[in-house]
Coordinates of C-alpha atoms and ligand atoms in Angstrom, one line a residue:
Chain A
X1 CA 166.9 -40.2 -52.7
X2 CA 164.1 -38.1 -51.1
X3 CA 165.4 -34.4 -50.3
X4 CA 168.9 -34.9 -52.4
X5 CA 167.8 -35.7 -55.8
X6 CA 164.8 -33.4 -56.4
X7 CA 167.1 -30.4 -55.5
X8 CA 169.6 -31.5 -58.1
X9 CA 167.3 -31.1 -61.2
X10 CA 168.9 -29.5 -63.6
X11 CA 165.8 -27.4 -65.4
X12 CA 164.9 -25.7 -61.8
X13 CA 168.5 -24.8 -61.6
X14 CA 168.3 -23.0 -65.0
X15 CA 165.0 -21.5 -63.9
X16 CA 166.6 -20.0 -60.6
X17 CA 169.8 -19.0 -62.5
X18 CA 167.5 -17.0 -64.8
X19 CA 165.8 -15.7 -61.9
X20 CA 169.2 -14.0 -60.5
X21 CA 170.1 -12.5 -63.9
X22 CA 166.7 -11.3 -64.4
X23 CA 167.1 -9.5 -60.8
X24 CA 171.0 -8.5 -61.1
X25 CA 172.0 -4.9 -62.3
X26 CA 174.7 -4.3 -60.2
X27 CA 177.9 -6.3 -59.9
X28 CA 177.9 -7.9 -56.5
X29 CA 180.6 -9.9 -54.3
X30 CA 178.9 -12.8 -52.2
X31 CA 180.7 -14.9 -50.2
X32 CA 179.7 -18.4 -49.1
X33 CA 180.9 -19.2 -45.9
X34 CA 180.9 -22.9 -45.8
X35 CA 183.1 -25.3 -47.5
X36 CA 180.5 -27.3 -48.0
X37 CA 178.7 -24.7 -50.0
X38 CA 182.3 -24.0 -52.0
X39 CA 182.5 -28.1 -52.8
X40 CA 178.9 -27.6 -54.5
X41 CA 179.4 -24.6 -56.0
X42 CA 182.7 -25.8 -58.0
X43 CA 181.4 -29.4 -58.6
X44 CA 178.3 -28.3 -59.6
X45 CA 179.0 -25.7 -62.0
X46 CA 177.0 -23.0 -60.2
X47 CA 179.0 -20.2 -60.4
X48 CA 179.0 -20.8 -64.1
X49 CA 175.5 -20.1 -64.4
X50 CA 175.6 -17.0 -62.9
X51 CA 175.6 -14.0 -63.9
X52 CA 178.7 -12.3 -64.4
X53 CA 178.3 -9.5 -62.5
X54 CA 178.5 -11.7 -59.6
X55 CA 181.5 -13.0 -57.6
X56 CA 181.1 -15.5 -55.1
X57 CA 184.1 -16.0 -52.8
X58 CA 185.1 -19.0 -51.3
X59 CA 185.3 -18.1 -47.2
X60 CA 186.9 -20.0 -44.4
X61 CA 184.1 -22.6 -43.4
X62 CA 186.9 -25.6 -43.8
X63 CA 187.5 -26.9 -40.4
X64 CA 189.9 -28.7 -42.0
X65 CA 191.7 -25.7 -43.3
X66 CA 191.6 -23.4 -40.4
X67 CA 193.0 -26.1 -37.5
X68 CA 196.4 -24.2 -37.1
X69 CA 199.6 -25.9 -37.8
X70 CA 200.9 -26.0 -34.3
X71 CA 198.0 -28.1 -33.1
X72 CA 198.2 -30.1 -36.1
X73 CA 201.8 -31.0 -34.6
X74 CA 200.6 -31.5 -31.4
X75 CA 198.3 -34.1 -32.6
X76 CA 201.1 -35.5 -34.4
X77 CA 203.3 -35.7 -31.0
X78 CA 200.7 -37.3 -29.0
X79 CA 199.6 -39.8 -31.9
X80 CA 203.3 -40.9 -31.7
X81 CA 203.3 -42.1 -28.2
X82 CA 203.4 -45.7 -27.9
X83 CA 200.1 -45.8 -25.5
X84 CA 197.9 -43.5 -27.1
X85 CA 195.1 -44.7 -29.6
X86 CA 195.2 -41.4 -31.5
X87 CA 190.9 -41.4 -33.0
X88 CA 190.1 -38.7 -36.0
X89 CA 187.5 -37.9 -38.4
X90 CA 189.5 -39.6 -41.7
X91 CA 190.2 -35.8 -43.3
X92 CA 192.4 -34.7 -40.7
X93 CA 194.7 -37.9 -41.4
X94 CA 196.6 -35.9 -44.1
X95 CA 196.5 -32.8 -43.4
X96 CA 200.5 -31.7 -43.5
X97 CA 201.8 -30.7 -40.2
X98 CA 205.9 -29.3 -40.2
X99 CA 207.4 -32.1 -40.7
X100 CA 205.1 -35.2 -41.3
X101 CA 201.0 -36.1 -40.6
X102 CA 199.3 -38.3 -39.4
X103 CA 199.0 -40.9 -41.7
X104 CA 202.9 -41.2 -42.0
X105 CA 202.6 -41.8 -38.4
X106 CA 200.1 -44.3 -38.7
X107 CA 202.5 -45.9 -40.9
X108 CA 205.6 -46.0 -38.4
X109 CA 203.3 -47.6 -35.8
X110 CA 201.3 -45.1 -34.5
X111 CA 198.1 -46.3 -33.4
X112 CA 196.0 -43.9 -35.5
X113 CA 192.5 -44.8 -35.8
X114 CA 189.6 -43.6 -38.2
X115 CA 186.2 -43.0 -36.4
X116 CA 183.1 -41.8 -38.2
X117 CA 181.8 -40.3 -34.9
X118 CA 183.2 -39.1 -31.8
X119 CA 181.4 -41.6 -30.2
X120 CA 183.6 -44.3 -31.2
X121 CA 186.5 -43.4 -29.7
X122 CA 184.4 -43.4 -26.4
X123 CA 183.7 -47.2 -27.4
X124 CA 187.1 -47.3 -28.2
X125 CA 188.1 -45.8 -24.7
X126 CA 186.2 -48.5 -22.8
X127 CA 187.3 -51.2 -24.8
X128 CA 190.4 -50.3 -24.0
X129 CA 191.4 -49.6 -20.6
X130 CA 195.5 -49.7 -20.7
X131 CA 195.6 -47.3 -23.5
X132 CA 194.9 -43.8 -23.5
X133 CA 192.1 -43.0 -26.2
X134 CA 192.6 -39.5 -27.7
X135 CA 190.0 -37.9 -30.0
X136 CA 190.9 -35.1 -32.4
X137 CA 188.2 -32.7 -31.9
X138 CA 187.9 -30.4 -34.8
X139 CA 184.8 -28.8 -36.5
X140 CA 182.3 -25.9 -36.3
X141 CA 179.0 -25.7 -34.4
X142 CA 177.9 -28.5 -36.5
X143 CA 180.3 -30.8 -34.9
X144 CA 180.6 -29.4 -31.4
X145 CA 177.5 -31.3 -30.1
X146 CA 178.8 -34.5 -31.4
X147 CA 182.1 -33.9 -29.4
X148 CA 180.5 -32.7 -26.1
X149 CA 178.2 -35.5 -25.8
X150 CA 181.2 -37.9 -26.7
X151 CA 183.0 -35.9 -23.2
X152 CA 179.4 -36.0 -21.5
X153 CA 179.4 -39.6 -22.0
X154 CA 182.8 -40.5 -21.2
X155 CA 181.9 -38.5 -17.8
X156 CA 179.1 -40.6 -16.9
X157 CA 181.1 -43.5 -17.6
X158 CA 184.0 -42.6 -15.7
X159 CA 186.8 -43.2 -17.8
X160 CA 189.8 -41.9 -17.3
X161 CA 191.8 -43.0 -20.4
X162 CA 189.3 -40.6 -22.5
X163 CA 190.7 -36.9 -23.6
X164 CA 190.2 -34.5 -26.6
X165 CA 192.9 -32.6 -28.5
X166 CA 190.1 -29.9 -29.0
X167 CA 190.5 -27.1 -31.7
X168 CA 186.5 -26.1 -32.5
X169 CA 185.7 -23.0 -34.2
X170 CA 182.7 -20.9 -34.5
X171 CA 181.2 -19.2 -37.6
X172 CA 179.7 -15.7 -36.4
X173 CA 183.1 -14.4 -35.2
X174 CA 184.7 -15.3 -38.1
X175 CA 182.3 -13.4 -40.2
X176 CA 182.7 -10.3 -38.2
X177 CA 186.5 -10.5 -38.4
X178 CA 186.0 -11.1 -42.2
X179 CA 183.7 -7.6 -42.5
X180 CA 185.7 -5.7 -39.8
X181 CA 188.9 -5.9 -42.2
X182 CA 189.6 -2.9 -44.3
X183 CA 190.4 -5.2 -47.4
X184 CA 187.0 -6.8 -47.1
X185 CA 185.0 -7.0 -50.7
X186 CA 182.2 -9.1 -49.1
X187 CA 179.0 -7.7 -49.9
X188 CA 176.6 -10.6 -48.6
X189 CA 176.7 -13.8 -47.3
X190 CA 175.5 -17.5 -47.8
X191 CA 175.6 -18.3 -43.9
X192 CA 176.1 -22.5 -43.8
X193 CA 172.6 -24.3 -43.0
X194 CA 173.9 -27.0 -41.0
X195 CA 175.8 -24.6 -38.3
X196 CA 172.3 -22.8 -38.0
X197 CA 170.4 -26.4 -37.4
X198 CA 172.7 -26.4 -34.4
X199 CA 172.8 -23.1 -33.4
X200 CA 169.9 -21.0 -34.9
X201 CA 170.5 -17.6 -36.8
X202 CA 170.0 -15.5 -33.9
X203 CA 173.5 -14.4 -33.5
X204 CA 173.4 -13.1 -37.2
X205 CA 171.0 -9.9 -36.5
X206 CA 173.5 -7.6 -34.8
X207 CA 176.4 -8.2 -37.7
X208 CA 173.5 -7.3 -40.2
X209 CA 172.8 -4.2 -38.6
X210 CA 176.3 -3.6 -37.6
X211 CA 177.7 -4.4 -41.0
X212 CA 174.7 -3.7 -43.2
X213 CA 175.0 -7.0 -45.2
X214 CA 172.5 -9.0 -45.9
X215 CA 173.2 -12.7 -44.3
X216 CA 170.9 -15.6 -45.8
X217 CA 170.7 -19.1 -44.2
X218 CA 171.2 -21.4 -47.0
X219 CA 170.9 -25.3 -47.7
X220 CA 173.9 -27.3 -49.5
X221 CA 171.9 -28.9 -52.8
X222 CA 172.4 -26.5 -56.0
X223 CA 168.7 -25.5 -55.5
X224 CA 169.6 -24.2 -52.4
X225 CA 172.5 -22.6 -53.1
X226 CA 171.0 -20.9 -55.9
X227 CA 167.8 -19.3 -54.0
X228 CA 170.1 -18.2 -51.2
X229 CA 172.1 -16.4 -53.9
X230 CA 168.5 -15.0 -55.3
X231 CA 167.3 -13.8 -51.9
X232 CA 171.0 -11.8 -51.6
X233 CA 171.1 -10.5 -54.7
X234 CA 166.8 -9.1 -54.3
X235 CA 168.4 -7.8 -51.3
X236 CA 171.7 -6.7 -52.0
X237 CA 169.5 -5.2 -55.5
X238 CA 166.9 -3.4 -53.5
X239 CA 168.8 -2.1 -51.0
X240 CA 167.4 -3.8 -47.7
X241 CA 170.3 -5.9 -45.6
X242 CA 168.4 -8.8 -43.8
X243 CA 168.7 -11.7 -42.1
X244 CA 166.8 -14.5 -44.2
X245 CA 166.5 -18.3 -44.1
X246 CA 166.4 -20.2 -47.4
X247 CA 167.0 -23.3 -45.6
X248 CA 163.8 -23.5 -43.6
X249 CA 163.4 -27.4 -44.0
X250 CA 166.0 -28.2 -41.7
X251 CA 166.9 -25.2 -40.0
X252 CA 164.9 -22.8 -37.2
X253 CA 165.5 -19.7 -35.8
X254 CA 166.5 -20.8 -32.3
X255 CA 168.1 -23.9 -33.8
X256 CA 168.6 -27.0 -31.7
X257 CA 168.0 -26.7 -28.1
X258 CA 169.4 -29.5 -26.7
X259 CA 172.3 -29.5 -28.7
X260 CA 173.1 -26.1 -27.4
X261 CA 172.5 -26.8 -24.3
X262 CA 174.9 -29.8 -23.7
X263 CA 177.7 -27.8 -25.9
X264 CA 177.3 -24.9 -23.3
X265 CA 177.7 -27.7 -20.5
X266 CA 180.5 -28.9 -21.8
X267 CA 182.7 -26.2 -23.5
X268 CA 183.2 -22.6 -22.8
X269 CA 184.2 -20.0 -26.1
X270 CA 187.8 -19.0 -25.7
X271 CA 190.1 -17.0 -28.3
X272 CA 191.6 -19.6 -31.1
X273 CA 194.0 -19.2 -33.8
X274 CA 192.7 -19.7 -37.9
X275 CA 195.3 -21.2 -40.1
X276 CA 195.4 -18.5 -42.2
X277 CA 194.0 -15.7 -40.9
X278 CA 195.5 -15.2 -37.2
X279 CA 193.7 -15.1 -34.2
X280 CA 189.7 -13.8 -33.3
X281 CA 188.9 -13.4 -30.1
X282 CA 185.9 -15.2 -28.7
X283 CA 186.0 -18.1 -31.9
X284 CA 186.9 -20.9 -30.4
X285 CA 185.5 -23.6 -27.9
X286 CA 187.4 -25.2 -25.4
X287 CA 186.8 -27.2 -22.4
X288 CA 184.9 -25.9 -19.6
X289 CA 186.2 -26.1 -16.0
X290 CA 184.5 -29.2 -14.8
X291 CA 185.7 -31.1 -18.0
X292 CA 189.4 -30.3 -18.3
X293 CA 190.3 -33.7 -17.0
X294 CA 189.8 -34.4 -20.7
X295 CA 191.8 -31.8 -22.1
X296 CA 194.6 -33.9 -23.6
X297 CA 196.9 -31.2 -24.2
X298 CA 196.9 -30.8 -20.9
X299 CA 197.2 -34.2 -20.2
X300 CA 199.9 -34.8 -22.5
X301 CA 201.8 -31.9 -21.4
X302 CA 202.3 -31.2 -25.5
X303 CA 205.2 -28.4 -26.3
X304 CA 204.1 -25.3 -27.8
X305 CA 205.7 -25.9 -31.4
X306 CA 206.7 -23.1 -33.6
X307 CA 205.6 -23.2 -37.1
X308 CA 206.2 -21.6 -40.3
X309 CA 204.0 -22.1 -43.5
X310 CA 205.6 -22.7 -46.5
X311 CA 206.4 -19.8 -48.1
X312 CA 205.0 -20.0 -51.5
X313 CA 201.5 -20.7 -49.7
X314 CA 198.7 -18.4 -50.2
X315 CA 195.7 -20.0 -47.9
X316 CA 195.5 -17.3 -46.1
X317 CA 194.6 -14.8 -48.8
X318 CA 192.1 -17.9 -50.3
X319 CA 190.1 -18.2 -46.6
X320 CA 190.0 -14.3 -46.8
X321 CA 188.1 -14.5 -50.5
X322 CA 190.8 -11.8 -51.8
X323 CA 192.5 -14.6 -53.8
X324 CA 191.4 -18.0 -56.4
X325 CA 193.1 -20.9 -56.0
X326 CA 194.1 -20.6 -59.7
X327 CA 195.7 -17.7 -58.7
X328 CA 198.5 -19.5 -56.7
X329 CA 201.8 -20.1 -58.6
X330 CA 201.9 -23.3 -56.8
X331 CA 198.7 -24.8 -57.7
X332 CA 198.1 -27.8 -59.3
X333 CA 201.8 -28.3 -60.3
X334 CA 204.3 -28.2 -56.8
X335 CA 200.8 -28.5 -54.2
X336 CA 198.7 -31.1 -55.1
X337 CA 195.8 -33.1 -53.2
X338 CA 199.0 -35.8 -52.8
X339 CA 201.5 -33.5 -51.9
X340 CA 199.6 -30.2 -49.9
X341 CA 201.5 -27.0 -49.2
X342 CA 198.7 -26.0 -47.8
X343 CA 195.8 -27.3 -45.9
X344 CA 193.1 -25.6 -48.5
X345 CA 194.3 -28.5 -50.5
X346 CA 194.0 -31.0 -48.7
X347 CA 190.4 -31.1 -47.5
X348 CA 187.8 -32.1 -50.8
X349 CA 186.0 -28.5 -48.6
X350 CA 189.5 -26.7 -49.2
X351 CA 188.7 -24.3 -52.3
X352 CA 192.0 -25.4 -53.5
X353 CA 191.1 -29.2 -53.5
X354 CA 187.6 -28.2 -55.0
X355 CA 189.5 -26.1 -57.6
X356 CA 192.0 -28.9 -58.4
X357 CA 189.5 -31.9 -58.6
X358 CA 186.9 -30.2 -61.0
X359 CA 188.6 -26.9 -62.4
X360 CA 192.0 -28.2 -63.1
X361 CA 191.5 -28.6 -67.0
X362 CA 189.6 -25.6 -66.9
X363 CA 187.2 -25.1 -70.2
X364 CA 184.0 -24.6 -68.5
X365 CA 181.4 -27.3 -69.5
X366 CA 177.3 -26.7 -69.4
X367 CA 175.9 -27.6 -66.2
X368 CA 174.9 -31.4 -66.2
X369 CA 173.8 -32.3 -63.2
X370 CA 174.4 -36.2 -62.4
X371 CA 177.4 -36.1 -64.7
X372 CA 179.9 -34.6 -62.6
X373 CA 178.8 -36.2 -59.3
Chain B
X1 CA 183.6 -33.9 -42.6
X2 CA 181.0 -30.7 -42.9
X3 CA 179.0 -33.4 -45.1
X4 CA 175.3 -33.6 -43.3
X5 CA 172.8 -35.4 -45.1
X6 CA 169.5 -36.6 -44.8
X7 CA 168.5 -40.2 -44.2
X8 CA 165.2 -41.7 -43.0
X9 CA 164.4 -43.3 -39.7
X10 CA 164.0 -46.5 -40.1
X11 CA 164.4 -48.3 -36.4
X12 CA 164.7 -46.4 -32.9
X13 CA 166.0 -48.3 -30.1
X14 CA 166.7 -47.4 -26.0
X15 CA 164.6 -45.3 -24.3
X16 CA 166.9 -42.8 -21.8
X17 CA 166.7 -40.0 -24.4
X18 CA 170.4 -39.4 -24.0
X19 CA 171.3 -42.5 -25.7
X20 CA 168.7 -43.1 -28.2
X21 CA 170.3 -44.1 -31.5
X22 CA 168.2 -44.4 -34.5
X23 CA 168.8 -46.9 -37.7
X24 CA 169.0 -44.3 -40.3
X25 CA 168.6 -45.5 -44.4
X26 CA 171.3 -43.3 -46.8
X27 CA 169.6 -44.0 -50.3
X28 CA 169.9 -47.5 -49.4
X29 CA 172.9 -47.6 -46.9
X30 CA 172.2 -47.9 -43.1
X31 CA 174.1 -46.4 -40.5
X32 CA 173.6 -45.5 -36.9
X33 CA 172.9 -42.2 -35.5
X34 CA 172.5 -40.9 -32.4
X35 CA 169.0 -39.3 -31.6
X36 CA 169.7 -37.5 -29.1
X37 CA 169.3 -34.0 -30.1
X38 CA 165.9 -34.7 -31.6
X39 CA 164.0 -36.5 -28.8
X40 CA 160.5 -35.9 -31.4
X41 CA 161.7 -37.8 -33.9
X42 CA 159.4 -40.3 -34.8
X43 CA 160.5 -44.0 -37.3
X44 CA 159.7 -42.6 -40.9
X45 CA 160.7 -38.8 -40.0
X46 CA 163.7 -37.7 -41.7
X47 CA 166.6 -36.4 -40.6
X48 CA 170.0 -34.1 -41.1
X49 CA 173.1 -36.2 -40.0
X50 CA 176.0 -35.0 -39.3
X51 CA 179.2 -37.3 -37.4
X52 CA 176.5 -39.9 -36.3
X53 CA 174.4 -37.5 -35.0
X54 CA 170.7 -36.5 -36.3
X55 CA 171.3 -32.5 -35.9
X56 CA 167.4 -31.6 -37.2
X57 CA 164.3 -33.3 -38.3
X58 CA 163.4 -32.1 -42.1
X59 CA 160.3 -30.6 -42.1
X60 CA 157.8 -31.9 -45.2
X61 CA 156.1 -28.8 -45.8
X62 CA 159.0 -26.6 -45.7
X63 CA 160.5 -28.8 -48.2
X64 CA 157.7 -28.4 -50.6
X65 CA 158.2 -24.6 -50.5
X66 CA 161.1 -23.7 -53.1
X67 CA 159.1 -26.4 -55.6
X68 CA 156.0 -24.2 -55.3
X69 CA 158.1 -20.7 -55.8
X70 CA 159.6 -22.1 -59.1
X71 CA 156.3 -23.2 -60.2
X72 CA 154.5 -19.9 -59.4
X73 CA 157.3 -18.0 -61.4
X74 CA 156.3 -20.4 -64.2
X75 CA 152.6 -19.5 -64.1
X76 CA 153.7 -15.9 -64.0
X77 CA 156.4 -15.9 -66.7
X78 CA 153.1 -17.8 -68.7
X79 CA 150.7 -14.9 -68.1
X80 CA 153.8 -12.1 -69.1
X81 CA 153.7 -14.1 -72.4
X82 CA 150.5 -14.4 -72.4
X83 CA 149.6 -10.3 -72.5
X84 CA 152.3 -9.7 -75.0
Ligands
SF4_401 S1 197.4 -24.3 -54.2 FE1 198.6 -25.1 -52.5 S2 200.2 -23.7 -52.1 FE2 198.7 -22.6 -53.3 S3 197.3 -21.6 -51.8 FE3 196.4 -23.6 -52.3 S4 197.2 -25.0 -50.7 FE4 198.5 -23.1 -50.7

């Protein structure tokens, strides 16, 4: 397949990898910010061909991961009711809330539906005008313009049996909470290409001259990952802290203007909570004014649940890149990709799912690209 | 649900550039995707998708780049050996 394969080959990525240890004298932390990125990375191999002076950390880029339990249980209390059509993006479906998820409710006779775009559940919505059609809106920049145009739509259409449990996140503030904590070992980062096809990389300048750490754009293939980890490290190596693009096939500097445009319509930023990691200010998106007609936790008048994470669960120090998965008493033998303490394992972009499906019987192989796809 | 990949325009149909949807061809699989947010895509073009939306056009040239570095660093690593 044109642009996928060619960025797989397995000789360029030993070229590249020889590159970085060529450049590398210094031990260096970099952390890629995208799940995406950490699912490569682990199935892949590619932190095996680096150097080891080099730690990459795996950072909280699962929107999967970072949806916080309460709203998980909210989800879970309005996919219950008996006419609500509860629509999500499949990985959501097991992700555990308190007590249960929502494929267990699916399976008492919830009405829980699968959709591969938010504009299904529009479809669904006006195919369905005696139910009430909720969609699960979770995801970064990435998927915000998917979910405003689904609203947008649903707008012009008039219906009324259309709302959104909404728990969006954005990247940039998450970095800056990341390099404004005291424990931060982050030296550089792999920002995720497909947020900055949506939203450009202008927001990136002030944290690099705030922070003083270089920030490349980078594409999802190994060939990707591995030049954005050779531009950091000639940075990080010669001093300079920049903002760079590696992934300039798919991704400009002021990003996608109409996509922005529409999400700005249709959402305003408000403060939201990270499953592990707390609260940042200014992270979130939730509906703006003239849309919260089609805020469903509204509309649903859902309790404000009080959770507790198990115990024994260490996400939060995971997201945060100060601990491996492999590091977590609990991995691999009581949390498990069928039964998740924690929602790091549950998503294939959680770094303990990634971890657990290619690192479990650990001996590290040679990189053979194909083989472990 | 990150997962964006690119696919190649194979049909475009409606005309109101809000609700333009594209036939898109996954190595072989076709699926729908709304064009909306790239109203210059042209049949042929590729695309990033991302939850049945096209999110960015790939650029050809662009794409060509990182191909070109690595082969420059092999003429150069040639000429080091070369003057040893
Ligand atoms: S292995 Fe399970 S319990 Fe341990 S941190 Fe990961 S999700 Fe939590």
């Amino acid at each position: 397949m044109k642009y996928l394969d060619e960025y797989r080959d397995g000789d360029l990525a030993q070229k590249l990898a020889a590159e970085i240890h060529r450049v590398t004298t210094k031990p260096w932390t970099i952390m890629e910010v995208c799940g995406g990125q950490t699912h490569a990375i682990v199935k892949f191999g590619i932190d095996e061909l680096l150097p080891q002076k080099i730690t990459l950390i795996h950072g909280p880029g699962c929107p999967v991961c970072v949806t916080p339990l309460e709203v998980i249980d909210q989800a879970l209390e309005i996919a219950a009711r008996p006419e609500v059509i509860f629509t999500s993006f499949g990985d959501m479906l097991r992700v555990p809330g308190s007590t249960t998820d929502l494929l267990s409710v699916k399976a008492t006779g919830g009405d829980v539906r699968i959709v591969y775009s938010p504009l299904d559940a529009v479809k669904i919505a006006a195919e369905n005008p005696a139910r009430e059609v909720v969609f699960f809106g979770v995801g970064f920049e990435t998927t915000a313009p998917a979910t405003a145009m689904a609203v947008y739509q649903a707008a012009q259409k008039g219906l009324k049996n259309f709302s959104l449990l909404i728990s969006h996140v954005l990247v940039p503030p998450a970095i800056e909470a990341l390099m404004s904590s005291p424990n931060c070992r982050v030296q550089a980062f792999l920002a995720a290409g497909h947020v900055c096809a949506v939203m450009g990389y202008e927001e990136y300048f002030p944290l690099v001259k705030t922070y003083r750490v270089p920030i490349v754009v980078t594409g999802f293939e190994p060939l990707d990952i591995l030049h954005g980890i050779l531009l950091t490290v000639q940075q990080l190596e010669s001093g300079r802290a920049e903002v760079e693009n590696q992934y300039v096939r798919a991704v400009s500097r002021g990003g996608n203007q109409p996509a922005q445009d529409l999400v700005k319509k249709v959402f305003k930023v408000v403060p939201r909570k990270w499953r592990g990691i707390g609260e940042i200010a200014q992270s979130g998106l939730g509906l703006s004014e003239n849309y919260a007609a089609f805020d469903a936790a509204r509309k649903f008048k859902v309790t404000d649940h009080h959770v507790e994470e198990p115990a024994e669960c260490i996400a939060g120090l995971i997201l945060q890149g100060q601990k491996k998965p492999h590091e977590c008493p609990a991995f691999g033998t009581r949390c498990t990709p069928e039964h998740p303490f924690g929602a790091t394992m549950v998503s294939s972009e959680g770094a303990c799912a990634a971890y657990y499906r290619y690192r479990r019987h650990a001996a590290a192989q040679p990189w053979r690209p194909h083989e472990r796809a | 649900m990150c997962l964006a990949i690119p696919g190649k325009v194979v049909s475009i149909s409606g005309d109101d550039p809000l609700v333009r949807m594209g036939r898109i061809n996954f190595s072989g699989i076709i699926k729908e995707a709304s064009l909306a947010y790239v109203p210059e895509v042209q049949i042929g073009d590729y695309v990033i998708v991302h939850v049945g939306f096209a999110l960015s056009k790939v650029d050809e040239a662009e794409a060509q780049k990182i191909f070109e570095y690595l082969k420059q660093m092999d003429e150069l690593g040639d000429l080091k050996e070369g003057a040893t």
